[in-house]
Tab-separated table of C-alpha atoms and ligand atoms in Angstrom:
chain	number	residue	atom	x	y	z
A	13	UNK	CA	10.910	-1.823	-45.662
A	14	UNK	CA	12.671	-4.906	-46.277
A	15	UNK	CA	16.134	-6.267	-45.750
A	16	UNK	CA	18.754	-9.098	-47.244
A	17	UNK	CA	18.445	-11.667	-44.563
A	18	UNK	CA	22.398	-11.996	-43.134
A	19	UNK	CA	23.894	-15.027	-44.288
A	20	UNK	CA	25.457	-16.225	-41.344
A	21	UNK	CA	23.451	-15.646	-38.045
A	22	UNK	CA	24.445	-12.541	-36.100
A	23	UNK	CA	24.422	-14.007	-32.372
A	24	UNK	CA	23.365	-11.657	-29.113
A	25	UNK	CA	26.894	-12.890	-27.573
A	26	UNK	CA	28.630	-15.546	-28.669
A	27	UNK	CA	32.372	-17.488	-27.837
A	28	UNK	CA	35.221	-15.457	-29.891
A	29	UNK	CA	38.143	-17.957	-29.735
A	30	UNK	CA	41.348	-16.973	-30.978
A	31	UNK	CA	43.411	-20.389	-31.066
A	32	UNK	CA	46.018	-19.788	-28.140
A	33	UNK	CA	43.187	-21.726	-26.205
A	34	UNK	CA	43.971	-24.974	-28.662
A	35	UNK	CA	47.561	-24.842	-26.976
A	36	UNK	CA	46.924	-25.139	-23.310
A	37	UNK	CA	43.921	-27.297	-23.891
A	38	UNK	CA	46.463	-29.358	-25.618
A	39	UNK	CA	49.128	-29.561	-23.498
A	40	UNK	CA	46.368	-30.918	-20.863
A	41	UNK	CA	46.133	-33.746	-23.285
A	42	UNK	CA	49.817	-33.800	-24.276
A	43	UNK	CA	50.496	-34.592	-20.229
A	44	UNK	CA	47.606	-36.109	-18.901
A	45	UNK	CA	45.964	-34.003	-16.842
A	46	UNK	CA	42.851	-34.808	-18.097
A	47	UNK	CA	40.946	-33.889	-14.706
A	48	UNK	CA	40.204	-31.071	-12.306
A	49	UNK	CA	43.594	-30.970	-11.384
A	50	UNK	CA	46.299	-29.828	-13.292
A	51	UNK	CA	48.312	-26.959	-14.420
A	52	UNK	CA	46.109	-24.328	-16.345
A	53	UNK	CA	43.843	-24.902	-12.931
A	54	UNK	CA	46.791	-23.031	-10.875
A	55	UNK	CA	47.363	-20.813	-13.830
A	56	UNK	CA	43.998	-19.020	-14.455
A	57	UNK	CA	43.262	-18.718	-10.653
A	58	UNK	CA	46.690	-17.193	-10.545
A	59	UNK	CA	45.511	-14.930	-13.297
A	60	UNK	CA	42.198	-14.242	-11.692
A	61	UNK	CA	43.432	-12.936	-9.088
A	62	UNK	CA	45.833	-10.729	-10.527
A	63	UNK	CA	43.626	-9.327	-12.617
A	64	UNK	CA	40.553	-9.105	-10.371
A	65	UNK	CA	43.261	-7.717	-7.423
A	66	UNK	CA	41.481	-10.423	-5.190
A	67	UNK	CA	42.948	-12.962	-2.661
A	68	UNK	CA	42.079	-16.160	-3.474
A	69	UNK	CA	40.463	-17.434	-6.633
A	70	UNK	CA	38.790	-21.176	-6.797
A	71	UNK	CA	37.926	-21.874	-10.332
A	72	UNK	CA	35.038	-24.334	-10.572
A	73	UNK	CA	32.507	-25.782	-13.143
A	74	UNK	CA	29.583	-22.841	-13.144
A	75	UNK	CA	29.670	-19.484	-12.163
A	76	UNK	CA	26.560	-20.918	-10.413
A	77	UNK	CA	28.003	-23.550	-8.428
A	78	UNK	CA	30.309	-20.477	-7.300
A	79	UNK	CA	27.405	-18.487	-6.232
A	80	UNK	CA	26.077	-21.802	-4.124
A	81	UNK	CA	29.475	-21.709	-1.991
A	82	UNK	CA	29.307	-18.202	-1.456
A	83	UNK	CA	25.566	-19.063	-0.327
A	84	UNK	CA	26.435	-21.372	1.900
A	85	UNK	CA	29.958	-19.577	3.010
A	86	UNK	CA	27.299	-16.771	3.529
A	87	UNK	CA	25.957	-19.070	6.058
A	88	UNK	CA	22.208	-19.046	4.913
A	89	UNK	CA	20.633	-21.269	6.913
A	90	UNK	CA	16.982	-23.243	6.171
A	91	UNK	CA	14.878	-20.065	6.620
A	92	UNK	CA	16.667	-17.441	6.136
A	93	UNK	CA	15.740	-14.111	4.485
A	94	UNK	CA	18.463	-12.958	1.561
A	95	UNK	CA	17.923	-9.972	0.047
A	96	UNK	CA	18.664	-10.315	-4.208
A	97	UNK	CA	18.616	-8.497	-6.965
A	98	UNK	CA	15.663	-8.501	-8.952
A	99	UNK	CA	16.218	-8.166	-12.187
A	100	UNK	CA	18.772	-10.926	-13.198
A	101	UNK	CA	19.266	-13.923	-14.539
A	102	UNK	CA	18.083	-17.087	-11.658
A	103	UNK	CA	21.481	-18.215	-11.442
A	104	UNK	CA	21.892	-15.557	-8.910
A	105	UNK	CA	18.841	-16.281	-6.952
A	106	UNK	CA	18.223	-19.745	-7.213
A	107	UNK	CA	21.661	-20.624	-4.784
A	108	UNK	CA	20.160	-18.824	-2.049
A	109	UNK	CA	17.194	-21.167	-2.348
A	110	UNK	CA	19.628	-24.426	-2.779
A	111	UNK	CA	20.258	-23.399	0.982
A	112	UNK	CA	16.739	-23.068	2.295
A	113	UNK	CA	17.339	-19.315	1.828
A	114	UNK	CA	14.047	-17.459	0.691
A	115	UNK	CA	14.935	-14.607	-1.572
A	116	UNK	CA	13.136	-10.734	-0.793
A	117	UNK	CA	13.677	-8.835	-3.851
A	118	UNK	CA	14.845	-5.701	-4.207
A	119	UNK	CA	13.989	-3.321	-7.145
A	120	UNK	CA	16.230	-2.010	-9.698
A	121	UNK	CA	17.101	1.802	-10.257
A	122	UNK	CA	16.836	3.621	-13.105
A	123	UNK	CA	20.201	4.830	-13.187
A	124	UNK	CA	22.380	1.745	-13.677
A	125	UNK	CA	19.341	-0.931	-14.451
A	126	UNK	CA	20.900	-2.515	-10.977
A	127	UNK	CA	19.951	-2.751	-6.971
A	128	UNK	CA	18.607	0.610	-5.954
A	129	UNK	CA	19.921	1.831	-2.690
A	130	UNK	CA	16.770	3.243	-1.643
A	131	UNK	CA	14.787	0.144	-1.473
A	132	UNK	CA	17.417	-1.625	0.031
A	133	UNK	CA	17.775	0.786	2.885
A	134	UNK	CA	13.745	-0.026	2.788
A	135	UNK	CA	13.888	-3.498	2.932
A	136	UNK	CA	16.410	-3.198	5.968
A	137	UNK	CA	14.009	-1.625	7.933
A	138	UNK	CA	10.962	-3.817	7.072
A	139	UNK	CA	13.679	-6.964	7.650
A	140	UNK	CA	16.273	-5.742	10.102
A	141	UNK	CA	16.868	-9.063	10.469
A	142	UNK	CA	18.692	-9.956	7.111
A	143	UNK	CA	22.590	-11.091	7.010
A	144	UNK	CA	23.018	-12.051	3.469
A	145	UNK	CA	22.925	-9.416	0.043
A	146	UNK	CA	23.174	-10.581	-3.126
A	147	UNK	CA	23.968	-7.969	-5.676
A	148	UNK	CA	24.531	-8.224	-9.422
A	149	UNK	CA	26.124	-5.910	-12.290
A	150	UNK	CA	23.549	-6.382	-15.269
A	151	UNK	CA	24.751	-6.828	-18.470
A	152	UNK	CA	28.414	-5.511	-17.858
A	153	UNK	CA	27.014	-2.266	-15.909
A	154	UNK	CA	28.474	-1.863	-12.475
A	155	UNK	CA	26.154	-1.362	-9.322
A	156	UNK	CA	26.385	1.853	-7.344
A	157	UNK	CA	28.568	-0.044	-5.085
A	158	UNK	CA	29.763	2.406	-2.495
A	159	UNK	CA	25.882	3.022	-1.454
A	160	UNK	CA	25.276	-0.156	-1.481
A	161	UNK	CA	28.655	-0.740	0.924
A	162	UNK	CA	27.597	1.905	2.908
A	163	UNK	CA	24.048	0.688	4.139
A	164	UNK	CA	25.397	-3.262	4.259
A	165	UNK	CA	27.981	-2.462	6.468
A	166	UNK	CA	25.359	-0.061	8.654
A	167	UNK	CA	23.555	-3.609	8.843
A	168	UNK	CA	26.183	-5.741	9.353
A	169	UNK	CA	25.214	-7.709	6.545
A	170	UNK	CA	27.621	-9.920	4.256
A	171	UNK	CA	27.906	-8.793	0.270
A	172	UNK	CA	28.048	-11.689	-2.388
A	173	UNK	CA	28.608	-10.496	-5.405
A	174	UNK	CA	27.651	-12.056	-8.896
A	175	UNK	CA	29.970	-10.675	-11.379
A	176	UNK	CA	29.263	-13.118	-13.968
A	177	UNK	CA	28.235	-10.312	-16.369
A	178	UNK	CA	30.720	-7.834	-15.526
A	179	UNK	CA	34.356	-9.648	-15.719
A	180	UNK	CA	36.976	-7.087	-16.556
A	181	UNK	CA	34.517	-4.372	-15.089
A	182	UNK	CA	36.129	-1.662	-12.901
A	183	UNK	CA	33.826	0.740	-10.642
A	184	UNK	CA	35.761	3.900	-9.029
A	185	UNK	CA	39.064	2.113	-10.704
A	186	UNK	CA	38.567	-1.625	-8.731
A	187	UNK	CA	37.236	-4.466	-10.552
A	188	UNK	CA	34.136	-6.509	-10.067
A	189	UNK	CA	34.452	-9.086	-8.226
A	190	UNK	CA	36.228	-8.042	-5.317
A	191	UNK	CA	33.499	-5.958	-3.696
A	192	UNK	CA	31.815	-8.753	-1.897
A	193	UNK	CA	32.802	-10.848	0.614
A	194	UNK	CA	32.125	-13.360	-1.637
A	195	UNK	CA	32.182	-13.419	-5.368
A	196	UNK	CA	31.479	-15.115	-8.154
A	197	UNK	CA	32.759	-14.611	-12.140
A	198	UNK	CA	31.523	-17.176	-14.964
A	199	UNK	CA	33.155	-18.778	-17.920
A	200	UNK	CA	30.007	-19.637	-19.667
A	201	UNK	CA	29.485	-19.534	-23.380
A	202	UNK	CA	27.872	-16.255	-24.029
A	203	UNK	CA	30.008	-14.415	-21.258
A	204	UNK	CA	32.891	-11.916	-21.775
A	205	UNK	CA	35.627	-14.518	-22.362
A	206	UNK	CA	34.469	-18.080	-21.747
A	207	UNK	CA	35.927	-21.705	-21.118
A	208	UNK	CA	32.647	-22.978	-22.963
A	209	UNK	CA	31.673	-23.328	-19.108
A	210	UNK	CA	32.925	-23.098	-15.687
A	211	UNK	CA	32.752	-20.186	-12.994
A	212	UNK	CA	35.354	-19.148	-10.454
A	213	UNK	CA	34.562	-18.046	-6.266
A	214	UNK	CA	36.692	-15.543	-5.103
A	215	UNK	CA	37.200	-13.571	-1.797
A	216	UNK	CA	39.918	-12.196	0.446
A	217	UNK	CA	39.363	-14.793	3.441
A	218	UNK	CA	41.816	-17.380	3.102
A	219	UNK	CA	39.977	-19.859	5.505
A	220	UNK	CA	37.019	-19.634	2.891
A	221	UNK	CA	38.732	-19.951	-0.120
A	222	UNK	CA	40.427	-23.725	1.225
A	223	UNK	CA	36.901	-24.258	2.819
A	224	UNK	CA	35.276	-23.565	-1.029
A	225	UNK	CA	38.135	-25.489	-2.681
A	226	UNK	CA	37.175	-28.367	-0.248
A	227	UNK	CA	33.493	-28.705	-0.707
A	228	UNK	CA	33.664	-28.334	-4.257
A	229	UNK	CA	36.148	-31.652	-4.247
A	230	UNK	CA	33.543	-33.674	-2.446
A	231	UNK	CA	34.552	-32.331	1.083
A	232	UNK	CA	37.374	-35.502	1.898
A	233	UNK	CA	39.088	-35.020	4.679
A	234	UNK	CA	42.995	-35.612	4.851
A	235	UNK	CA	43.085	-39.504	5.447
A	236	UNK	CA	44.344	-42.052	3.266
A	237	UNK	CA	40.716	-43.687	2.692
A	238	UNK	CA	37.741	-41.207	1.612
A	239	UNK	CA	36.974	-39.761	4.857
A	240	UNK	CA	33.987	-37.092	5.138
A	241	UNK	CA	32.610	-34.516	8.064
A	242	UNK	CA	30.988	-32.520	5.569
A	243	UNK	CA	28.378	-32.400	2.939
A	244	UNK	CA	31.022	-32.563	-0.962
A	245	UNK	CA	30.117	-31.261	-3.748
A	246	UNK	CA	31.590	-32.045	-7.355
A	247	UNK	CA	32.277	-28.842	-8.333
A	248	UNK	CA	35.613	-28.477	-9.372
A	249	UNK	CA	36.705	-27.033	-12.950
A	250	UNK	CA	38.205	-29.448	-15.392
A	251	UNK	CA	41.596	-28.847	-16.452
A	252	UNK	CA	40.883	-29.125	-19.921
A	253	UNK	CA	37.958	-25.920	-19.816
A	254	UNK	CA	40.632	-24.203	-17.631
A	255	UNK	CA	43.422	-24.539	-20.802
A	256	UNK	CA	40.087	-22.659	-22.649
A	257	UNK	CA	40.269	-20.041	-20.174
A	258	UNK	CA	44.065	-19.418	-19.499
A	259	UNK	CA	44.023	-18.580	-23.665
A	260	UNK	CA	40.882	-16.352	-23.908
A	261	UNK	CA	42.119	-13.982	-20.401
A	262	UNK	CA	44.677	-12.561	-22.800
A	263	UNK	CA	42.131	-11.274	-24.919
A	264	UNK	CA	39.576	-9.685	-22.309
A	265	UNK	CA	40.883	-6.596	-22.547
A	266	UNK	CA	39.879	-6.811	-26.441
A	267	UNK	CA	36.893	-7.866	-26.335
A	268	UNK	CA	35.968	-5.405	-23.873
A	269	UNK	CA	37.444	-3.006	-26.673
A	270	UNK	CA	35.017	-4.425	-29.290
A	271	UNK	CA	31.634	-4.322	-27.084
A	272	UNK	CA	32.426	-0.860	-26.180
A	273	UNK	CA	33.078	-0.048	-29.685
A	274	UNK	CA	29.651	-2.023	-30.402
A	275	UNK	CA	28.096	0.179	-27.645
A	276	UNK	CA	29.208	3.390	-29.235
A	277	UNK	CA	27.861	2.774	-33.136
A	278	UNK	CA	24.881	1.672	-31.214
A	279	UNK	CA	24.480	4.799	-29.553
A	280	UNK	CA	25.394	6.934	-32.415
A	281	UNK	CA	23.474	5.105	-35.072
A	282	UNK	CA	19.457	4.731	-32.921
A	283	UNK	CA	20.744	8.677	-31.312
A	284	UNK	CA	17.333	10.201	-33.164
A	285	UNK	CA	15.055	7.536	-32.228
A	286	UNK	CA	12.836	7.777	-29.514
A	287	UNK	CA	14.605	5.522	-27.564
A	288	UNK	CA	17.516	5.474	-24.852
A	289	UNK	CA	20.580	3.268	-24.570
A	290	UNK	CA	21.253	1.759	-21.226
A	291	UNK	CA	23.147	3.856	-18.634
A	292	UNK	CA	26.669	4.130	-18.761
A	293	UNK	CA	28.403	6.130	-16.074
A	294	UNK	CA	31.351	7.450	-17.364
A	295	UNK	CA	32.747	9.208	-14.663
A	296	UNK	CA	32.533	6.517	-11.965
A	297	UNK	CA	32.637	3.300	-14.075
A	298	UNK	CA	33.926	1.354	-17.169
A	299	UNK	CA	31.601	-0.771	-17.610
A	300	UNK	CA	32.664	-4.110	-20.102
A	301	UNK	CA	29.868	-3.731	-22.043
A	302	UNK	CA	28.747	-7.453	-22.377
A	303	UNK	CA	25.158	-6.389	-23.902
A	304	UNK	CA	24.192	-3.215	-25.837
A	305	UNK	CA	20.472	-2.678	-24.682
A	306	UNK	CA	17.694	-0.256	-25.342
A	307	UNK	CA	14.884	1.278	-23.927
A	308	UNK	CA	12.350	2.600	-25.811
A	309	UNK	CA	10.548	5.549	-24.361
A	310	UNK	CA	7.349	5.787	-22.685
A	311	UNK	CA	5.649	7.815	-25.392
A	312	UNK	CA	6.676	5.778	-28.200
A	313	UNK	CA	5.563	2.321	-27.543
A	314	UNK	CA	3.025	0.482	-29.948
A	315	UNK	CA	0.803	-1.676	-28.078
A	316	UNK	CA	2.446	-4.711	-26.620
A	317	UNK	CA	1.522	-7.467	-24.043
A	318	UNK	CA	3.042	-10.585	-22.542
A	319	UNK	CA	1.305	-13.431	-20.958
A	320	UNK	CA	3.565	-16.261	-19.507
A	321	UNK	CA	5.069	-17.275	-22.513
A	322	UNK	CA	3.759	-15.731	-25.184
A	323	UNK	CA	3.009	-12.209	-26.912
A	324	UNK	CA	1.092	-9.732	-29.214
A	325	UNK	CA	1.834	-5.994	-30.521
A	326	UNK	CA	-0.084	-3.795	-32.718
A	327	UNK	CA	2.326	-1.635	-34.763
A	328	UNK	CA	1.795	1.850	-34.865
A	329	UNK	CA	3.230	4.107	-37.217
A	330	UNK	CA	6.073	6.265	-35.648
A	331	UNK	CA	6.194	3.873	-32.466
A	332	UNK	CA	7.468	0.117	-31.882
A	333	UNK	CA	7.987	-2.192	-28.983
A	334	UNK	CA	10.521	-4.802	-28.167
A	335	UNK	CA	9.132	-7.815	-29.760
A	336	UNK	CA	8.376	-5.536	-33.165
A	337	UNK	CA	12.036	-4.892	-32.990
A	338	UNK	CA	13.220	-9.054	-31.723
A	339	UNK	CA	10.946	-10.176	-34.555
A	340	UNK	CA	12.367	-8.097	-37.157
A	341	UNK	CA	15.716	-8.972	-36.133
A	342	UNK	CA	14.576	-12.404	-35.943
A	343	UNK	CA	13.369	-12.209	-39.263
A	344	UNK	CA	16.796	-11.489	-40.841
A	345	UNK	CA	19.313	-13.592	-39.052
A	346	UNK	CA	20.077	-11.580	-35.722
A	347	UNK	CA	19.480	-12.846	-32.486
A	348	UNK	CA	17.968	-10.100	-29.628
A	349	UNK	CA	16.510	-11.087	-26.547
A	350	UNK	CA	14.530	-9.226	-24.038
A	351	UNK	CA	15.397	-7.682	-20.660
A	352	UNK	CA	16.024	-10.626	-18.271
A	353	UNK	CA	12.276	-11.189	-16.728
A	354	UNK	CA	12.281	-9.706	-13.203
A	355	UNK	CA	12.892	-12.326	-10.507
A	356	UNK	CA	9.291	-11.025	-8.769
A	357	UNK	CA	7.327	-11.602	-11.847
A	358	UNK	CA	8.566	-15.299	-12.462
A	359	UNK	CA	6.700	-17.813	-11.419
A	360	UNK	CA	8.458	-19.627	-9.642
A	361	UNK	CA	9.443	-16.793	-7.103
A	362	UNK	CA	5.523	-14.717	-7.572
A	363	UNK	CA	4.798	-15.204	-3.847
A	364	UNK	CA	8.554	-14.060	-2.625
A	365	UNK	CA	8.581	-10.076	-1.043
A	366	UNK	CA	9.215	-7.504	-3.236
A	367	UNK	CA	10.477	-4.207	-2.156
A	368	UNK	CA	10.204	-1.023	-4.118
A	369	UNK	CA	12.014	2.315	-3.396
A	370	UNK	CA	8.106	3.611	-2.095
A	371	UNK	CA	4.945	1.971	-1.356
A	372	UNK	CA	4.683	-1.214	-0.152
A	373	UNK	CA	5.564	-3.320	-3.422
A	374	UNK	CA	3.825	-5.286	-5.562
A	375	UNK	CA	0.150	-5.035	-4.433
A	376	UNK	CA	0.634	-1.678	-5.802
A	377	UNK	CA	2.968	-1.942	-8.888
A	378	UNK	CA	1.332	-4.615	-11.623
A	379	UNK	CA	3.203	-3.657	-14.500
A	380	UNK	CA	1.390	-6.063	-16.510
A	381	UNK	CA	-0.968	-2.510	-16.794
A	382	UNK	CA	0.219	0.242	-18.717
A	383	UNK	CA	2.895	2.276	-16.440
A	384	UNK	CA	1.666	0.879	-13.577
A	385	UNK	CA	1.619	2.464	-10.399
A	386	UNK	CA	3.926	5.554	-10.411
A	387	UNK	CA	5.811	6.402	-7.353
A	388	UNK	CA	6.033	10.366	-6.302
A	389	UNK	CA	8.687	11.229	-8.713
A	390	UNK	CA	6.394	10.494	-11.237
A	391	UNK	CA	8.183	7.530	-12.616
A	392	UNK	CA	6.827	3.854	-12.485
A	393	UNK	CA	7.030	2.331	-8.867
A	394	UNK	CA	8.343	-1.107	-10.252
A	395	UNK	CA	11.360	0.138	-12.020
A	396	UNK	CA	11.941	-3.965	-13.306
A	397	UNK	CA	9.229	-4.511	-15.009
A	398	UNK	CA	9.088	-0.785	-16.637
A	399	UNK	CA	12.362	-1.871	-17.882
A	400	UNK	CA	11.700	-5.235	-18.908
A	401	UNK	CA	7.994	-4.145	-21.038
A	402	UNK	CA	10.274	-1.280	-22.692
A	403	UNK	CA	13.876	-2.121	-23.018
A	404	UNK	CA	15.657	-5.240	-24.865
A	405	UNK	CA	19.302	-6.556	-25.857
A	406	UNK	CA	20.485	-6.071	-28.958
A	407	UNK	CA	23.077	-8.563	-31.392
A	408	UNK	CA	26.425	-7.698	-29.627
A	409	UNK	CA	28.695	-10.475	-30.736
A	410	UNK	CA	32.242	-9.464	-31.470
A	411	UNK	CA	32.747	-10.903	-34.538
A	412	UNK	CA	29.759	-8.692	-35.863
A	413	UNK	CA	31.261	-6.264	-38.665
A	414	UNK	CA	30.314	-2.489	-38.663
A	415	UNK	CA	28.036	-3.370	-41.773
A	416	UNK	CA	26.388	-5.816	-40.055
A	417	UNK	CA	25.790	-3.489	-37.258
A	418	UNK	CA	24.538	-0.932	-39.603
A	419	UNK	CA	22.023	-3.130	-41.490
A	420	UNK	CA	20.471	-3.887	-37.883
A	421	UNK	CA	20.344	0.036	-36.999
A	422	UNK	CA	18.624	0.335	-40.135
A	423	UNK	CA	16.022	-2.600	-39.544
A	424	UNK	CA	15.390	-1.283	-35.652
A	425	UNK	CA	14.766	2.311	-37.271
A	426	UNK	CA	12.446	0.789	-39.609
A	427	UNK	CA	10.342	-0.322	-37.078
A	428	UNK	CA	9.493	3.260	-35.739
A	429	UNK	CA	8.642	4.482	-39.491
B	502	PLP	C1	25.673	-16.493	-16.581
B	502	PLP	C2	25.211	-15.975	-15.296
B	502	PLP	C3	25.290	-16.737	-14.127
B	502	PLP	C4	25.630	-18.194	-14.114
B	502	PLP	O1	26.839	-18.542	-14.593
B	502	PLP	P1	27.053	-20.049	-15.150
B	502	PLP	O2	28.517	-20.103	-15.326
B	502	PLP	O3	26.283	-20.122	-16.427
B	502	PLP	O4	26.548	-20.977	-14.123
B	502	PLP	C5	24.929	-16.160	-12.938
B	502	PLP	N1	24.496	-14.897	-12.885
B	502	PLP	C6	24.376	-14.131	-13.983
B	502	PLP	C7	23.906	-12.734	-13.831
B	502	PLP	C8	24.714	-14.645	-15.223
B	502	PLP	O5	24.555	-13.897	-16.313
């Protein structure tokens, strides 16, 4: 079957101004606060923590320099063993690593795409000797965090959360971002709201917070001259990005609105396909549905394989496959993308531990081959990479009309036919 191309590119995720950001951006010009201090600094911290209901908020230039001073407040030494999500984005990993950390990864569940308890409770008995978990909500989708409490405080082991998906998130009513001991929201482009860039650390532990807001200001001491006893960083937000942010909070709660509502036609519209959406769980969560994503069942994949960086399918009537699906969308203007690659899968991080809810990882679980090994529930053992050969994100920009949205149900349910 084929389509009208869109006219105008329908984006994954992209920024959704709405010109109150012009004004405080402005007045940073207007009084010369052209720099990383200033007034809209104070003001979306403020904000932050209001509506994050945490402490202290330290708004700086990346949600991933955030996540490096939560490493480091962590207090990974050269060495250490963190325990990470696996499948992410390597923002979240890659901090622990700027540290001499060495990341152990632990597999995702089926159930919210996100750390699953079980392995972690695994990986704390093969490695009683880990301090440090870093956890992340995928996509929008909050973690199972009170099982994931539960066994870190059984080992005495810090949380740092990376909530740069999940910003206006809420898990048994509290938001993301204040279940760690340190956390870390981002500002960047294709997030929730966005500053065009910049990140923000946040915790409860005053002494922290004014050690975070120190480092990232180059770590000068209080002397006239530029005095240091510490390793600086220059990671402080700009004033002018923090005008960006101070007019885009007010519109979280919309936007949040429109992904849900993006969610939903989603859901509605692919409902007959063989294919699932990813899990929301509406009794415990509300999720801020950043990305819409699907997974396409087992039985109703075409042929598909991946080497490093590049692929082939075969289609098959009545079945598809993610990049059948990307390329079509591709094809016509809309941007998809697929499942973040697991962290134990890239190269970069192939030799690092991996720990699976069963077995004893990935000497076991290639799931380069079909299904790969399955565990004794029957499902596949590497839960990631199941997830990443079947699933992929779908176009969930806001400014995408319902039309829109119903051409690309269309030209994903062509791809089955
Ligand atoms: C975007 C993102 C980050 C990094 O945030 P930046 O502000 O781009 O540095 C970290 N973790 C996850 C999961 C992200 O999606």
């Amino acid at each position: 079957m084929e389509f009208k191309a869109f006219e105008n590119k329908v984006w994954l995720s992209s920024p959704t101004m709405h010109g109150e950001e012009m004004e405080y951006v402005k007045e940073a010009y207007d009084t010369n606060w052209m720099s990383t201090v200033g007034k809209n600094i104070n003001e979306v911290e403020k904000i932050t923590c209001e509506k994050i209901g945490c402490k202290y908020a330290v708004a700086l230039s990346a949600g991933t320099a955030a996540l490096h001073l939560a490493v480091k407040a962590a207090g990974v030494r050269p060495g250490d063993k963190v325990f990470c999500s696996d499948m992410t984005f390597d923002a979240t990993v890659n901090p622990v690593v700027y540290e001499g950390g060495i990341p152990v990864f632990i597999d995702s569940e089926y159930e919210t795409w996100n750390m699953d308890p079980k392995a972690l409770e695994r990986a704390f008995e093969i490695y009683p000797e880990v301090k440090v978990v870093v956890i992340v909500h995928l996509y929008g989708t909050p973690c199972q965090m009170n099982e994931i409490k539960e066994i870190c405080d059984r080992h005495n082991a810090i949380i740092i959360e990376d909530a740069a998906e999940a910003l206006g998130a809420t898990y048994k009513g509290k938001s993301c971002g204040q279940f760690g001991n340190y956390n870390a929201i981002s500002f960047n482009g294709n997030k929730i709201i966005t500053g065009s860039s910049g990140g923000m650390f946040l915790t409860d532990d005053e002494e922290m917070a004014n050690k975070v807001r120190k480092w990232s200001t180059q770590s000068r001491e209080n002397a006239p001259w530029y005095q240091h006893e510490e390793l600086g960083y220059n990671y402080r937000m700009s004033n002018v990005i923090a005008g960006v942010v101070r007019g885009q909070y007010k519109y979280l709660d919309e936007h949040i609105a429109q992904k849900k509502a993006i969610y939903e036609r989603y859901k509605e519209g692919l409902k007959d396909l063989p294919l699932q959406m990813n899990p929301v769980d509406e009794e415990n969560t509300r999720p801020n549905y950043w990305l819409s994503c699907i997974l396409i069942n087992e039985e109703a994949m075409c042929k598909q394989v991946r080497s490093e960086q590049e692929y082939l399918y075969v289609s098959e009537k009545g079945k598809s496959c993610p990049h059948e699906i990307l390329d079509t969308l591709f094809k016509y203007n809309a941007e998809g993308r697929p499942i973040w690659k697991p962290m134990h899968m890239q190269p970069i991080y192939r030799n690092n531990a991996f720990i699976t809810r069963e077995g004893d990882g990935r000497a076991k679980t290639n799931a380069y081959i079909k299904g790969g090994t399955l565990g004794k529930d029957g499902r596949p053992l590497d839960v990631g990479m199941d997830i990443f050969q079947r699933g992929l994100c779908l176009p969930s920009d806001n400014k995408m009309t319902p039309e829109q949205q119903d051409m690309i149900i269309e030209m994903i349910r062509s791809c089955f036919e």
